[in-house]
Amino acid sequence: MEGTALRSAPRLPCPRLIVLTGPPGAGKSALALHLSQPLGLPLMARDQFKAGCVATAGQGHDGLPPDTNRQVNAVFFSVVRAMARAGISLLAEAAFQHPLWHEGLGPLVGLADIRFIVCELPAAERERRLLRRAASDPGHARLHGRSPMQDAYERPRFGTACLAVDTSAGYAPPLETILAFAAGVPPGLGT
């Protein structure tokens, strides 16, 4: 019944789908929190979906069924696609590489204004961040297990708007520029 109501409602303008991505430890989650409220967009963070599974199971990543990540990813993409198809703009955040983003968001090309924000930083700094996080946040290992640092990150390649953000010392470009990009403001026009 609810799905029917959404499909029969007057069509909204093309929704914005702002995708925050990059390798683990690159600062995606922190940047997502800085963007969600000023943009007025709901935040769908893949790790929050996984946290729900961990909470439901009452045990950490290592005690979950082997296909849990695949199932969490499927639900994450299902929710993101449903929102975009219903005309709801949103911010999606995950550390996926190109193949997974392509599989999950490919059906939305042409239906949503997809804008990628890719968080980047030097590998040595990322490794320091991951080690600091492992030492200070035992809940993170409970959520993800203990996995080695990825050597390379394969950026999304959709032919849509993409902004690289260096997160090694704050944000470069600055937050105002990132917000303008996410809002669809052409470069040089400000917010």
PDB file of C-alpha atoms in Angstrom:
ATOM      1  CA  MET A   1       0.000   0.000   0.000  1.00  0.00           C
ATOM      2  CA  GLU A   2       2.751   2.498   0.961  1.00  0.00           C
ATOM      3  CA  GLY A   3       4.798   1.709  -2.153  1.00  0.00           C
ATOM      4  CA  THR A   4       1.713   2.287  -4.306  1.00  0.00           C
ATOM      5  CA  ALA A   5       1.123   5.691  -2.703  1.00  0.00           C
ATOM      6  CA  LEU A   6       4.700   6.744  -3.451  1.00  0.00           C
ATOM      7  CA  ARG A   7       4.472   5.650  -7.080  1.00  0.00           C
ATOM      8  CA  SER A   8       1.117   7.352  -7.668  1.00  0.00           C
ATOM      9  CA  ALA A   9       2.106  10.655  -6.030  1.00  0.00           C
ATOM     10  CA  PRO A  10       3.054  13.538  -8.341  1.00  0.00           C
ATOM     11  CA  ARG A  11       6.676  13.153  -9.418  1.00  0.00           C
ATOM     12  CA  LEU A  12       9.129  15.372  -7.572  1.00  0.00           C
ATOM     13  CA  PRO A  13      12.078  16.998  -9.363  1.00  0.00           C
ATOM     14  CA  CYS A  14      15.206  14.894  -9.849  1.00  0.00           C
ATOM     15  CA  PRO A  15      16.554  14.066  -6.376  1.00  0.00           C
ATOM     16  CA  ARG A  16      20.156  14.694  -5.380  1.00  0.00           C
ATOM     17  CA  LEU A  17      22.129  11.651  -4.293  1.00  0.00           C
ATOM     18  CA  ILE A  18      25.306  12.821  -2.603  1.00  0.00           C
ATOM     19  CA  VAL A  19      27.677   9.875  -2.176  1.00  0.00           C
ATOM     20  CA  LEU A  20      30.533  10.143   0.318  1.00  0.00           C
ATOM     21  CA  THR A  21      33.143   7.502  -0.244  1.00  0.00           C
ATOM     22  CA  GLY A  22      36.830   6.715   0.064  1.00  0.00           C
ATOM     23  CA  PRO A  23      38.977   4.140   1.827  1.00  0.00           C
ATOM     24  CA  PRO A  24      38.543   3.237   5.504  1.00  0.00           C
ATOM     25  CA  GLY A  25      40.050   5.881   7.764  1.00  0.00           C
ATOM     26  CA  ALA A  26      39.738   8.686   5.202  1.00  0.00           C
ATOM     27  CA  GLY A  27      37.245  10.746   7.231  1.00  0.00           C
ATOM     28  CA  LYS A  28      33.995   9.934   5.419  1.00  0.00           C
ATOM     29  CA  SER A  29      31.808   9.585   8.506  1.00  0.00           C
ATOM     30  CA  ALA A  30      33.003  12.851  10.037  1.00  0.00           C
ATOM     31  CA  LEU A  31      32.497  14.744   6.778  1.00  0.00           C
ATOM     32  CA  ALA A  32      29.045  13.187   6.333  1.00  0.00           C
ATOM     33  CA  LEU A  33      27.988  14.611   9.698  1.00  0.00           C
ATOM     34  CA  HIS A  34      29.276  18.061   8.661  1.00  0.00           C
ATOM     35  CA  LEU A  35      27.216  17.914   5.450  1.00  0.00           C
ATOM     36  CA  SER A  36      23.932  16.257   6.381  1.00  0.00           C
ATOM     37  CA  GLN A  37      22.387  18.967   8.544  1.00  0.00           C
ATOM     38  CA  PRO A  38      23.450  22.061   6.526  1.00  0.00           C
ATOM     39  CA  LEU A  39      22.216  20.381   3.330  1.00  0.00           C
ATOM     40  CA  GLY A  40      18.980  19.278   5.014  1.00  0.00           C
ATOM     41  CA  LEU A  41      19.469  15.724   3.773  1.00  0.00           C
ATOM     42  CA  PRO A  42      18.927  12.414   5.540  1.00  0.00           C
ATOM     43  CA  LEU A  43      22.153  10.447   5.997  1.00  0.00           C
ATOM     44  CA  MET A  44      22.231   6.766   5.085  1.00  0.00           C
ATOM     45  CA  ALA A  45      25.533   5.450   6.445  1.00  0.00           C
ATOM     46  CA  ARG A  46      26.297   1.841   5.563  1.00  0.00           C
ATOM     47  CA  ASP A  47      28.090   1.276   8.879  1.00  0.00           C
ATOM     48  CA  GLN A  48      24.909   2.211  10.740  1.00  0.00           C
ATOM     49  CA  PHE A  49      23.078  -0.576   8.899  1.00  0.00           C
ATOM     50  CA  LYS A  50      25.846  -2.989   9.966  1.00  0.00           C
ATOM     51  CA  ALA A  51      25.616  -1.674  13.549  1.00  0.00           C
ATOM     52  CA  GLY A  52      21.938  -2.629  13.517  1.00  0.00           C
ATOM     53  CA  CYS A  53      22.861  -6.219  12.595  1.00  0.00           C
ATOM     54  CA  VAL A  54      25.484  -6.374  15.336  1.00  0.00           C
ATOM     55  CA  ALA A  55      22.957  -5.027  17.867  1.00  0.00           C
ATOM     56  CA  THR A  56      20.304  -7.514  16.752  1.00  0.00           C
ATOM     57  CA  ALA A  57      22.707 -10.468  16.917  1.00  0.00           C
ATOM     58  CA  GLY A  58      24.160  -9.362  20.238  1.00  0.00           C
ATOM     59  CA  GLN A  59      27.644 -10.229  19.038  1.00  0.00           C
ATOM     60  CA  GLY A  60      30.427  -8.702  16.988  1.00  0.00           C
ATOM     61  CA  HIS A  61      31.361  -9.103  13.345  1.00  0.00           C
ATOM     62  CA  ASP A  62      33.339 -12.294  13.924  1.00  0.00           C
ATOM     63  CA  GLY A  63      30.244 -14.056  15.323  1.00  0.00           C
ATOM     64  CA  LEU A  64      27.927 -13.103  12.444  1.00  0.00           C
ATOM     65  CA  PRO A  65      27.063 -15.374   9.501  1.00  0.00           C
ATOM     66  CA  PRO A  66      29.605 -15.133   6.654  1.00  0.00           C
ATOM     67  CA  ASP A  67      27.178 -13.434   4.248  1.00  0.00           C
ATOM     68  CA  THR A  68      26.177 -10.639   6.670  1.00  0.00           C
ATOM     69  CA  ASN A  69      28.138  -7.913   4.862  1.00  0.00           C
ATOM     70  CA  ARG A  70      26.578  -8.894   1.541  1.00  0.00           C
ATOM     71  CA  GLN A  71      23.096  -8.767   3.086  1.00  0.00           C
ATOM     72  CA  VAL A  72      23.769  -5.420   4.790  1.00  0.00           C
ATOM     73  CA  ASN A  73      25.042  -3.975   1.511  1.00  0.00           C
ATOM     74  CA  ALA A  74      21.937  -5.204  -0.315  1.00  0.00           C
ATOM     75  CA  VAL A  75      19.633  -3.562   2.245  1.00  0.00           C
ATOM     76  CA  PHE A  76      21.684  -0.339   2.191  1.00  0.00           C
ATOM     77  CA  PHE A  77      21.432  -0.075  -1.598  1.00  0.00           C
ATOM     78  CA  SER A  78      17.762  -1.060  -1.576  1.00  0.00           C
ATOM     79  CA  VAL A  79      16.959   1.795   0.826  1.00  0.00           C
ATOM     80  CA  VAL A  80      19.092   4.318  -1.098  1.00  0.00           C
ATOM     81  CA  ARG A  81      17.481   3.332  -4.424  1.00  0.00           C
ATOM     82  CA  ALA A  82      13.957   3.398  -2.960  1.00  0.00           C
ATOM     83  CA  MET A  83      14.477   6.883  -1.550  1.00  0.00           C
ATOM     84  CA  ALA A  84      15.941   8.253  -4.785  1.00  0.00           C
ATOM     85  CA  ARG A  85      13.205   6.653  -6.902  1.00  0.00           C
ATOM     86  CA  ALA A  86      10.609   8.237  -4.608  1.00  0.00           C
ATOM     87  CA  GLY A  87      12.176  11.636  -5.273  1.00  0.00           C
ATOM     88  CA  ILE A  88      13.872  11.940  -1.880  1.00  0.00           C
ATOM     89  CA  SER A  89      17.309  13.568  -1.937  1.00  0.00           C
ATOM     90  CA  LEU A  90      19.830  11.995   0.429  1.00  0.00           C
ATOM     91  CA  LEU A  91      23.425  11.592   1.486  1.00  0.00           C
ATOM     92  CA  ALA A  92      24.846   8.043   1.297  1.00  0.00           C
ATOM     93  CA  GLU A  93      28.156   7.156   2.963  1.00  0.00           C
ATOM     94  CA  ALA A  94      30.217   3.977   2.625  1.00  0.00           C
ATOM     95  CA  ALA A  95      33.769   2.802   1.916  1.00  0.00           C
ATOM     96  CA  PHE A  96      32.790   0.901  -1.220  1.00  0.00           C
ATOM     97  CA  GLN A  97      35.018   0.700  -4.264  1.00  0.00           C
ATOM     98  CA  HIS A  98      33.857   1.279  -7.852  1.00  0.00           C
ATOM     99  CA  PRO A  99      32.474  -2.209  -8.639  1.00  0.00           C
ATOM    100  CA  LEU A 100      30.126  -2.218  -5.646  1.00  0.00           C
ATOM    101  CA  TRP A 101      28.995   1.399  -6.166  1.00  0.00           C
ATOM    102  CA  HIS A 102      28.372   0.625  -9.844  1.00  0.00           C
ATOM    103  CA  GLU A 103      26.295  -2.436  -9.028  1.00  0.00           C
ATOM    104  CA  GLY A 104      24.294  -0.658  -6.322  1.00  0.00           C
ATOM    105  CA  LEU A 105      23.775   2.782  -7.878  1.00  0.00           C
ATOM    106  CA  GLY A 106      23.978   2.036 -11.604  1.00  0.00           C
ATOM    107  CA  PRO A 107      20.170   1.768 -11.888  1.00  0.00           C
ATOM    108  CA  LEU A 108      19.860   5.382 -10.661  1.00  0.00           C
ATOM    109  CA  VAL A 109      22.017   6.991 -13.356  1.00  0.00           C
ATOM    110  CA  GLY A 110      19.693   9.387 -15.155  1.00  0.00           C
ATOM    111  CA  LEU A 111      17.070   9.188 -12.380  1.00  0.00           C
ATOM    112  CA  ALA A 112      19.024  11.110  -9.737  1.00  0.00           C
ATOM    113  CA  ASP A 113      21.639  13.850  -9.701  1.00  0.00           C
ATOM    114  CA  ILE A 114      24.456  11.633  -8.387  1.00  0.00           C
ATOM    115  CA  ARG A 115      27.425  13.564  -6.969  1.00  0.00           C
ATOM    116  CA  PHE A 116      30.436  11.744  -5.537  1.00  0.00           C
ATOM    117  CA  ILE A 117      32.623  13.210  -2.818  1.00  0.00           C
ATOM    118  CA  VAL A 118      35.759  11.080  -2.494  1.00  0.00           C
ATOM    119  CA  CYS A 119      37.731  11.478   0.739  1.00  0.00           C
ATOM    120  CA  GLU A 120      41.457  11.008   0.244  1.00  0.00           C
ATOM    121  CA  LEU A 121      44.634  11.219   2.286  1.00  0.00           C
ATOM    122  CA  PRO A 122      48.168   9.791   2.127  1.00  0.00           C
ATOM    123  CA  ALA A 123      48.420   6.094   3.012  1.00  0.00           C
ATOM    124  CA  ALA A 124      50.743   6.738   5.976  1.00  0.00           C
ATOM    125  CA  GLU A 125      48.254   9.165   7.564  1.00  0.00           C
ATOM    126  CA  ARG A 126      45.366   6.772   6.903  1.00  0.00           C
ATOM    127  CA  GLU A 127      47.298   3.960   8.597  1.00  0.00           C
ATOM    128  CA  ARG A 128      47.951   6.213  11.625  1.00  0.00           C
ATOM    129  CA  ARG A 129      44.240   7.029  11.828  1.00  0.00           C
ATOM    130  CA  LEU A 130      43.244   3.381  11.609  1.00  0.00           C
ATOM    131  CA  LEU A 131      45.712   2.432  14.360  1.00  0.00           C
ATOM    132  CA  ARG A 132      44.473   5.310  16.569  1.00  0.00           C
ATOM    133  CA  ARG A 133      40.870   4.264  15.986  1.00  0.00           C
ATOM    134  CA  ALA A 134      41.640   0.615  16.796  1.00  0.00           C
ATOM    135  CA  ALA A 135      43.273   1.675  20.079  1.00  0.00           C
ATOM    136  CA  SER A 136      40.583   4.155  21.112  1.00  0.00           C
ATOM    137  CA  ASP A 137      37.379   2.569  19.777  1.00  0.00           C
ATOM    138  CA  PRO A 138      36.945  -1.151  20.552  1.00  0.00           C
ATOM    139  CA  GLY A 139      33.411  -0.917  19.148  1.00  0.00           C
ATOM    140  CA  HIS A 140      34.834  -0.367  15.678  1.00  0.00           C
ATOM    141  CA  ALA A 141      36.560  -3.775  15.664  1.00  0.00           C
ATOM    142  CA  ARG A 142      33.337  -5.309  17.004  1.00  0.00           C
ATOM    143  CA  LEU A 143      31.498  -3.840  14.027  1.00  0.00           C
ATOM    144  CA  HIS A 144      34.042  -4.632  11.296  1.00  0.00           C
ATOM    145  CA  GLY A 145      36.309  -7.362  12.621  1.00  0.00           C
ATOM    146  CA  ARG A 146      40.035  -6.967  12.309  1.00  0.00           C
ATOM    147  CA  SER A 147      40.952  -6.555   8.682  1.00  0.00           C
ATOM    148  CA  PRO A 148      44.218  -5.371   7.152  1.00  0.00           C
ATOM    149  CA  MET A 149      44.483  -1.930   5.570  1.00  0.00           C
ATOM    150  CA  GLN A 150      43.587  -1.883   1.867  1.00  0.00           C
ATOM    151  CA  ASP A 151      46.527  -1.136  -0.411  1.00  0.00           C
ATOM    152  CA  ALA A 152      44.541   0.700  -3.062  1.00  0.00           C
ATOM    153  CA  TYR A 153      41.148   2.299  -3.371  1.00  0.00           C
ATOM    154  CA  GLU A 154      39.256   2.186  -6.673  1.00  0.00           C
ATOM    155  CA  ARG A 155      37.283   5.424  -7.016  1.00  0.00           C
ATOM    156  CA  PRO A 156      33.777   5.377  -8.498  1.00  0.00           C
ATOM    157  CA  ARG A 157      33.665   6.024 -12.252  1.00  0.00           C
ATOM    158  CA  PHE A 158      30.158   7.077 -13.236  1.00  0.00           C
ATOM    159  CA  GLY A 159      30.772  10.077 -15.459  1.00  0.00           C
ATOM    160  CA  THR A 160      28.832  12.155 -12.930  1.00  0.00           C
ATOM    161  CA  ALA A 161      30.026  15.072 -10.810  1.00  0.00           C
ATOM    162  CA  CYS A 162      32.912  14.076  -8.536  1.00  0.00           C
ATOM    163  CA  LEU A 163      34.888  16.093  -5.994  1.00  0.00           C
ATOM    164  CA  ALA A 164      38.096  14.832  -4.364  1.00  0.00           C
ATOM    165  CA  VAL A 165      38.559  16.059  -0.789  1.00  0.00           C
ATOM    166  CA  ASP A 166      41.906  15.849   0.992  1.00  0.00           C
ATOM    167  CA  THR A 167      41.107  15.105   4.642  1.00  0.00           C
ATOM    168  CA  SER A 168      44.678  14.944   5.948  1.00  0.00           C
ATOM    169  CA  ALA A 169      44.450  18.342   7.723  1.00  0.00           C
ATOM    170  CA  GLY A 170      40.851  19.507   7.803  1.00  0.00           C
ATOM    171  CA  TYR A 171      39.180  19.668   4.403  1.00  0.00           C
ATOM    172  CA  ALA A 172      40.713  20.790   1.119  1.00  0.00           C
ATOM    173  CA  PRO A 173      38.777  22.223  -0.586  1.00  0.00           C
ATOM    174  CA  PRO A 174      37.137  23.907   2.419  1.00  0.00           C
ATOM    175  CA  LEU A 175      33.757  22.836   3.789  1.00  0.00           C
ATOM    176  CA  GLU A 176      31.948  25.765   2.108  1.00  0.00           C
ATOM    177  CA  THR A 177      33.142  24.553  -1.309  1.00  0.00           C
ATOM    178  CA  ILE A 178      32.137  20.968  -0.522  1.00  0.00           C
ATOM    179  CA  LEU A 179      28.664  22.126   0.574  1.00  0.00           C
ATOM    180  CA  ALA A 180      28.268  24.175  -2.618  1.00  0.00           C
ATOM    181  CA  PHE A 181      29.308  21.166  -4.739  1.00  0.00           C
ATOM    182  CA  ALA A 182      26.831  18.910  -2.925  1.00  0.00           C
ATOM    183  CA  ALA A 183      24.070  21.500  -3.367  1.00  0.00           C
ATOM    184  CA  GLY A 184      24.746  21.647  -7.097  1.00  0.00           C
ATOM    185  CA  VAL A 185      26.060  25.216  -7.109  1.00  0.00           C
ATOM    186  CA  PRO A 186      28.369  25.710 -10.120  1.00  0.00           C
ATOM    187  CA  PRO A 187      32.008  26.453  -9.172  1.00  0.00           C
ATOM    188  CA  GLY A 188      32.670  30.146  -8.644  1.00  0.00           C
ATOM    189  CA  LEU A 189      29.074  31.088  -7.776  1.00  0.00           C
ATOM    190  CA  GLY A 190      29.383  30.484  -4.028  1.00  0.00           C
ATOM    191  CA  THR A 191      26.624  29.202  -1.766  1.00  0.00           C
TER     192      THR A 191
END
